[in-house]
PDB file of C-alpha atoms in Angstrom:
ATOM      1  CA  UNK D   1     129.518  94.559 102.263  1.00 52.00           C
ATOM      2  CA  UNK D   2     127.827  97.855 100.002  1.00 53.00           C
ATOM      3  CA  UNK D   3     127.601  95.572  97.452  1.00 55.00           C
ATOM      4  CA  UNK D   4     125.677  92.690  98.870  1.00 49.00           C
ATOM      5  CA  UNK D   5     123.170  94.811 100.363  1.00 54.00           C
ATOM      6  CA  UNK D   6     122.948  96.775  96.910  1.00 53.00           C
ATOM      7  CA  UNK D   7     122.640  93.284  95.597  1.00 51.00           C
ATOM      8  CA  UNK D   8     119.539  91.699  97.779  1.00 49.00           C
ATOM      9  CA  UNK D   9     118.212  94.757  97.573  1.00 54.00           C
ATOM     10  CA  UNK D  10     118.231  95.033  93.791  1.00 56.00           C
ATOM     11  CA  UNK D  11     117.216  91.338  93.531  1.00 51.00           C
ATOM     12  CA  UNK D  12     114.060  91.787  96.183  1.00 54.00           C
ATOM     13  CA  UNK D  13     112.940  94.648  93.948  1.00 54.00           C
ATOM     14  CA  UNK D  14     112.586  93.025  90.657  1.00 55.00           C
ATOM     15  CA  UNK D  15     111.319  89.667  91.981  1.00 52.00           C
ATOM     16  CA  UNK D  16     108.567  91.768  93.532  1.00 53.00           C
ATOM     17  CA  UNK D  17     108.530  94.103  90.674  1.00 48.00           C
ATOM     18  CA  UNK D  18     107.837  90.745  88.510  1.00 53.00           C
ATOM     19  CA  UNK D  19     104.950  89.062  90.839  1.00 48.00           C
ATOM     20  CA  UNK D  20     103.309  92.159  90.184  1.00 56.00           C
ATOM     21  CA  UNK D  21     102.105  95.239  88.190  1.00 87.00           C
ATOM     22  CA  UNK D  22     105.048  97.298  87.713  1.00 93.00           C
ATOM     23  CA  UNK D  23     106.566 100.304  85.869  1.00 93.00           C
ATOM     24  CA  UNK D  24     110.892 101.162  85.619  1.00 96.00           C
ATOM     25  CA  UNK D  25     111.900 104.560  85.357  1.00 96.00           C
ATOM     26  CA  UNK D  26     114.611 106.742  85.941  1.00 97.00           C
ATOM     27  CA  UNK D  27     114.420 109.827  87.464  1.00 97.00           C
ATOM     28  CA  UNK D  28     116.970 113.147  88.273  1.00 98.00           C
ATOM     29  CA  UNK D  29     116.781 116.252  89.696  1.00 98.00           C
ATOM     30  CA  UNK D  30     118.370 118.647  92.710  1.00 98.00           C
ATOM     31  CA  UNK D  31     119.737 117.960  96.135  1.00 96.00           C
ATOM     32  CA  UNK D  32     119.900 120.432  99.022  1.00 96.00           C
ATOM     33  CA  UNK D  33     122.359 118.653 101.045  1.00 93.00           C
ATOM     34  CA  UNK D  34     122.840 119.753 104.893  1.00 90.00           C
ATOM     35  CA  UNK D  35     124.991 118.179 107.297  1.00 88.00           C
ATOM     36  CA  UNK D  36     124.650 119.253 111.005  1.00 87.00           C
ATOM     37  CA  UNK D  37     127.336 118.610 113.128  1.00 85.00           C
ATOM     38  CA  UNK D  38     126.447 118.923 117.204  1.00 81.00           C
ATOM     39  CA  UNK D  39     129.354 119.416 119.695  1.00 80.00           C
ATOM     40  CA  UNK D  40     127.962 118.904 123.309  1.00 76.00           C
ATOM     41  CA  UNK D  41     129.857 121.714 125.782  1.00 70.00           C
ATOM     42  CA  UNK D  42     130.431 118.688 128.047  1.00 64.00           C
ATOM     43  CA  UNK D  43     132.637 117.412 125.422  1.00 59.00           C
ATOM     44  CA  UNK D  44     134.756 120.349 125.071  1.00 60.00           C
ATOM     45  CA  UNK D  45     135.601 121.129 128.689  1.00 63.00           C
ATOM     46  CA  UNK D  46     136.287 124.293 130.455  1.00 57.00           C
ATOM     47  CA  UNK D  47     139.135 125.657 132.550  1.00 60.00           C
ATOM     48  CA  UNK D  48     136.477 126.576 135.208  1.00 62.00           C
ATOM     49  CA  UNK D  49     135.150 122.993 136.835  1.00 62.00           C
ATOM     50  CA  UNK D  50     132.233 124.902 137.846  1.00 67.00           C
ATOM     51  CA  UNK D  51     130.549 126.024 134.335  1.00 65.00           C
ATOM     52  CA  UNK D  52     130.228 123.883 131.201  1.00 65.00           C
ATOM     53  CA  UNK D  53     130.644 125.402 127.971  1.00 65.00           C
ATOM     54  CA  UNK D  54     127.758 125.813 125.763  1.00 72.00           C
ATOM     55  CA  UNK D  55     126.506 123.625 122.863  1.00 71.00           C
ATOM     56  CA  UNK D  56     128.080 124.108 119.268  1.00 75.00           C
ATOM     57  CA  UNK D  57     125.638 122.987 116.653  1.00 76.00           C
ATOM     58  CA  UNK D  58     127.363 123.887 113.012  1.00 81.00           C
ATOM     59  CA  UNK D  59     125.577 123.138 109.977  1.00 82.00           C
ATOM     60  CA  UNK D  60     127.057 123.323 106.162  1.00 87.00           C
ATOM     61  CA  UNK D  61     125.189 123.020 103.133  1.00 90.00           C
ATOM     62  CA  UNK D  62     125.565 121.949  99.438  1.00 92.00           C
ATOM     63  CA  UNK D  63     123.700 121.769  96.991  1.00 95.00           C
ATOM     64  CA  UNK D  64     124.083 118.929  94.323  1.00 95.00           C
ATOM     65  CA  UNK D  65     122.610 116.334  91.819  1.00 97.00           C
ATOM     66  CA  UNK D  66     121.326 113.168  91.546  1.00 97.00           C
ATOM     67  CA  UNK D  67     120.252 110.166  88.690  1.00 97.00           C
ATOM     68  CA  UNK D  68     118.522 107.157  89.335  1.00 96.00           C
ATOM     69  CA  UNK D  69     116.189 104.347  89.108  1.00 97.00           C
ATOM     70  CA  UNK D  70     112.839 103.490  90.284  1.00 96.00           C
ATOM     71  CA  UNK D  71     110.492 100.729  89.725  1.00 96.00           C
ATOM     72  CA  UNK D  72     106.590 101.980  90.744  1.00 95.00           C
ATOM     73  CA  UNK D  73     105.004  98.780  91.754  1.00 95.00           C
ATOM     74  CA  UNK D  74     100.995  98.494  92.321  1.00 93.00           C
ATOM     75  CA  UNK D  75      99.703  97.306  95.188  1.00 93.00           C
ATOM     76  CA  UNK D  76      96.337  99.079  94.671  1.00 92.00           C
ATOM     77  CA  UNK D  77      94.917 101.967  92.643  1.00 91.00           C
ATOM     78  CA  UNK D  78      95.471 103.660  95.471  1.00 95.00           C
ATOM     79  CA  UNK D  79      98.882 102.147  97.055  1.00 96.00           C
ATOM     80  CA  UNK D  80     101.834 101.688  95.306  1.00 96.00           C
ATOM     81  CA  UNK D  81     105.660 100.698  96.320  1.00 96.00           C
ATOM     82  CA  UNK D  82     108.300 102.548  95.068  1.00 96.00           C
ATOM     83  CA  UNK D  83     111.613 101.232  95.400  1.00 97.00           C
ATOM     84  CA  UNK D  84     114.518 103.864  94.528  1.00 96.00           C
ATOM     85  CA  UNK D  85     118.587 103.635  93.735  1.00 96.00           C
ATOM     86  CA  UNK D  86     120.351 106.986  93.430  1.00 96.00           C
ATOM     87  CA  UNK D  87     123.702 108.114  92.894  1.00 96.00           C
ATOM     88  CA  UNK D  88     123.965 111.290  94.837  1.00 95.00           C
ATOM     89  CA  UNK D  89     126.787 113.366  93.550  1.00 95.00           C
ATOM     90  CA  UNK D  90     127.601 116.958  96.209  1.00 89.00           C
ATOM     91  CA  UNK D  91     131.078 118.218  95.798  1.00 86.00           C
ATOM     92  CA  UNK D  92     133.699 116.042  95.423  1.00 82.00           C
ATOM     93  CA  UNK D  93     131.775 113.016  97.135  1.00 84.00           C
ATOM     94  CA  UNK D  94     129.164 110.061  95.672  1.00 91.00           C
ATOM     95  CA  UNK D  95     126.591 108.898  97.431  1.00 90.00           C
ATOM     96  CA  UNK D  96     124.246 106.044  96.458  1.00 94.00           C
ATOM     97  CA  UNK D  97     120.988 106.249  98.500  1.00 94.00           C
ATOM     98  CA  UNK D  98     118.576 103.639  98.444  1.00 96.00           C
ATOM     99  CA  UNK D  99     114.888 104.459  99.306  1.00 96.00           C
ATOM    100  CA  UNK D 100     111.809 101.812  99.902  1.00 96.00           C
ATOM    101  CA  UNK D 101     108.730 104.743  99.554  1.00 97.00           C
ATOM    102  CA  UNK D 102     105.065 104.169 100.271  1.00 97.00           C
ATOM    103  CA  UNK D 103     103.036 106.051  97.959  1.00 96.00           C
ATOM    104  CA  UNK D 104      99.336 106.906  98.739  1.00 97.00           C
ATOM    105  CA  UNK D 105      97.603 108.589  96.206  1.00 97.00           C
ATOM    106  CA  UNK D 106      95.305 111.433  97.569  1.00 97.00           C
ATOM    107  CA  UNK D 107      94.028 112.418  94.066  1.00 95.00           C
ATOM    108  CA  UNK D 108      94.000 110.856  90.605  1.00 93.00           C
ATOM    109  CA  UNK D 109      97.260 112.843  90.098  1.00 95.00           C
ATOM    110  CA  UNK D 110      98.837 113.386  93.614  1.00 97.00           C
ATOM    111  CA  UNK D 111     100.250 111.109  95.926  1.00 97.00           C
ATOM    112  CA  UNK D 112     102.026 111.516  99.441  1.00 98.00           C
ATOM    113  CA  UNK D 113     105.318 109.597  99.877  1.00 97.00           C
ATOM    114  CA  UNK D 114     107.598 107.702 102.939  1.00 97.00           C
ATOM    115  CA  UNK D 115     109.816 105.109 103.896  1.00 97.00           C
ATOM    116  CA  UNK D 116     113.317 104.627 105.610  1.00 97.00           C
ATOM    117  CA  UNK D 117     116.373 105.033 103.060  1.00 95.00           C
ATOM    118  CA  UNK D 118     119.248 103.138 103.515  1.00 94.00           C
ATOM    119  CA  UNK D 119     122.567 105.379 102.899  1.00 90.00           C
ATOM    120  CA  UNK D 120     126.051 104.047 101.407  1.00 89.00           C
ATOM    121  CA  UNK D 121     129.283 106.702 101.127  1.00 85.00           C
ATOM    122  CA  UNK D 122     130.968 105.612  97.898  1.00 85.00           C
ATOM    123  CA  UNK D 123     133.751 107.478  98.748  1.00 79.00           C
ATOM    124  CA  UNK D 124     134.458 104.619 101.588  1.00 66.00           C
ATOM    125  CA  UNK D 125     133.894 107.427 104.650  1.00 53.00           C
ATOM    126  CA  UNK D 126     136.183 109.934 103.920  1.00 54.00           C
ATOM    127  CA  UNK D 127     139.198 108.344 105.261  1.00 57.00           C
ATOM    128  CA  UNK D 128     138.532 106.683 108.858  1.00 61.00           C
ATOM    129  CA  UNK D 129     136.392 109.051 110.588  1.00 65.00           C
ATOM    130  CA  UNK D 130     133.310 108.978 108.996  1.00 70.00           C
ATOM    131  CA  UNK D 131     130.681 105.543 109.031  1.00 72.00           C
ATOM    132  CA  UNK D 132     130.085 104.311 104.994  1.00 80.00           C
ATOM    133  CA  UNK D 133     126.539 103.655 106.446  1.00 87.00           C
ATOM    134  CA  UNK D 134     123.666 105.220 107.313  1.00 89.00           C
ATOM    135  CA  UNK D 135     120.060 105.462 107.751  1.00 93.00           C
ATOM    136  CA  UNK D 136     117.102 107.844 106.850  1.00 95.00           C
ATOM    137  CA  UNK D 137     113.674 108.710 106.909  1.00 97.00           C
ATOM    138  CA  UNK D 138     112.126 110.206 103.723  1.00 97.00           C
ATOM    139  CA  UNK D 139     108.504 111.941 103.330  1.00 97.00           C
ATOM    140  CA  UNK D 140     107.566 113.874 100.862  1.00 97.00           C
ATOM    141  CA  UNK D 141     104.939 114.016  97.247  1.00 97.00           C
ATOM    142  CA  UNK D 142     104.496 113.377  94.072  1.00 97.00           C
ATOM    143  CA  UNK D 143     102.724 114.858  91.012  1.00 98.00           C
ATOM    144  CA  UNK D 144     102.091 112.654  87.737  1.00 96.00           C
ATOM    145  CA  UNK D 145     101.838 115.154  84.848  1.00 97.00           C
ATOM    146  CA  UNK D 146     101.093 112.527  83.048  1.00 95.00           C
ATOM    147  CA  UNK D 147     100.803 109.332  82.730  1.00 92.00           C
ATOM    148  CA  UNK D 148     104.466 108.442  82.091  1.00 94.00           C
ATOM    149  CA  UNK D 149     106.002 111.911  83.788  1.00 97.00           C
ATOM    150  CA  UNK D 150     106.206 112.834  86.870  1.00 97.00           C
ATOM    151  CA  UNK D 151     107.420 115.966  90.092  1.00 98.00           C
ATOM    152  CA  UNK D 152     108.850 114.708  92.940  1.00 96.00           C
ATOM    153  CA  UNK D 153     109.452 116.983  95.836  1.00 97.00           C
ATOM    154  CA  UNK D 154     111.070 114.815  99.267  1.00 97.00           C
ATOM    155  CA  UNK D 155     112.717 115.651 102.042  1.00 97.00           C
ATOM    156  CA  UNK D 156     115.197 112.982 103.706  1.00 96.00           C
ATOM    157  CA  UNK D 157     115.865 113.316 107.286  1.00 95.00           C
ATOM    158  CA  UNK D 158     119.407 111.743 107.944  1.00 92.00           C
ATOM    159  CA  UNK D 159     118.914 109.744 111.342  1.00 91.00           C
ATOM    160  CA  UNK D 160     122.383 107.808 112.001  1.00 88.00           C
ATOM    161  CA  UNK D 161     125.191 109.485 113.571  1.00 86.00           C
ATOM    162  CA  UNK D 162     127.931 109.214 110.872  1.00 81.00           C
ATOM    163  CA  UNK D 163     131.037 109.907 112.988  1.00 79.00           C
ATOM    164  CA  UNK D 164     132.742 106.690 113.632  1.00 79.00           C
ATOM    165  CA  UNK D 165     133.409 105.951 117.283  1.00 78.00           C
ATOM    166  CA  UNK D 166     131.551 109.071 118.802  1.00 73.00           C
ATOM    167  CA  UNK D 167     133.048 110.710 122.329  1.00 76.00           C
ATOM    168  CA  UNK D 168     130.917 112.356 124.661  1.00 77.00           C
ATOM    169  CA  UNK D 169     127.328 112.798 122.236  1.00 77.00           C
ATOM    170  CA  UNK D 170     129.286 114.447 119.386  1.00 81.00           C
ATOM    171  CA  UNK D 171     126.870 113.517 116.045  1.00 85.00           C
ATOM    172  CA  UNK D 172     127.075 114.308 112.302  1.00 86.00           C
ATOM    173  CA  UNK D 173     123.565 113.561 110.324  1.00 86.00           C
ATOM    174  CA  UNK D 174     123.280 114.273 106.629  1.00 88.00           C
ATOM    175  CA  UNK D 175     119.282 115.292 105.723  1.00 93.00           C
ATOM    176  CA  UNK D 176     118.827 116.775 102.193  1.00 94.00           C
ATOM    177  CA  UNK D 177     115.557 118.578  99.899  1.00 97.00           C
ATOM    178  CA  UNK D 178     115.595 116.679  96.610  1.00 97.00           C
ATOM    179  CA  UNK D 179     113.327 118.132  93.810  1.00 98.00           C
ATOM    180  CA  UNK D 180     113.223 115.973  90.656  1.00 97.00           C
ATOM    181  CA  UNK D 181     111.929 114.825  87.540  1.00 97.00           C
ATOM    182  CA  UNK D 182     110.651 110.978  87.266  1.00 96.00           C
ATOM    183  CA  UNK D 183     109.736 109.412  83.364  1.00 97.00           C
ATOM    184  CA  UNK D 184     108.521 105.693  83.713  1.00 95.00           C
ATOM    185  CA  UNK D 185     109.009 103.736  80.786  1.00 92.00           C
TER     186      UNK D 185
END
């Protein structure tokens, strides 16, 4: 299944990339992972039927790196579609994250940057509790140094509840702060 939507994805990217004025690059840079885990109290129980325990939100972070592919396509001087493949590495897991970004540019030089990111675990969900799939929302900008170099600085908000099967509102989302480097060929 990864690999079919990796696939039309892929293909849908360089037929557009071809009907129109493109650039390929690669890019690479930093990840600060977080993934936020929320325990409802009504999930937990209580001894007492009369008081529910409170809320447990824990969050864990990593930090990690990622490298990666982009084709910059213009629509118009001032919008462009940026299409994205990265392999996320944090840890011991591999993540392959697959932004479609709007980019507006507000100056000659600076441009803003969103659009929903589709997210594939590589490491097929740790084991059977986890969902390989997920969905999230990135924003963020972009500074061309010049004409072939460029600073990214995003932020993707995770948005799908990773935990497989979920009991009584218990949710995992992975968001993450990448900070990168982009050269366009």
């Amino acid at each position: 299944m990864k690999k079919y939507i990796l696939l039309v994805v892929v293909l849908l990217a360089f037929g557009f990339a071809n009907a129109q004025n493109a650039k390929f690059g690669f890019k690479a840079g930093v990840d600060f992972a977080t993934a936020k885990i929320f325990i409802p109290g009504s999930a937990r129980g209580s001894l007492d039927p009369n008081t529910i325990p409170p809320d447990i939100t824990h969050t864990t972070s990593e930090t990690g790196v990622y490298l990666g592919a982009l084709v910059d396509i213009t629509a118009s001087e001032k919008f462009h579609i940026q299409p994205e493949a990265l392999i996320v590495f944090i840890k011991n897991s591999k993540q392959l994250q697959i932004p479609l970004l709007a980019k507006y540019y507000i100056t000659e030089k600076f441009s803003l940057l969103t659009g929903p990111d589709l997210l594939v675990d590589l490491d097929n969900g740790a084991g059977t509790m986890t969902n390989t799939m997920g969905v999230g929302f990135d924003f963020g900008g972009s500074f061309d140094v010049t004409k072939n170099f460029s600073a990214d600085l995003k932020y993707n908000l995770g948005i799908t509840n990773l935990i497989k099967n979920p009991i009584d509102g218990v949710k995992m989302t992975i968001s993450g702060l990448f900070i990168g480097v982009n050269y366009k060929l």
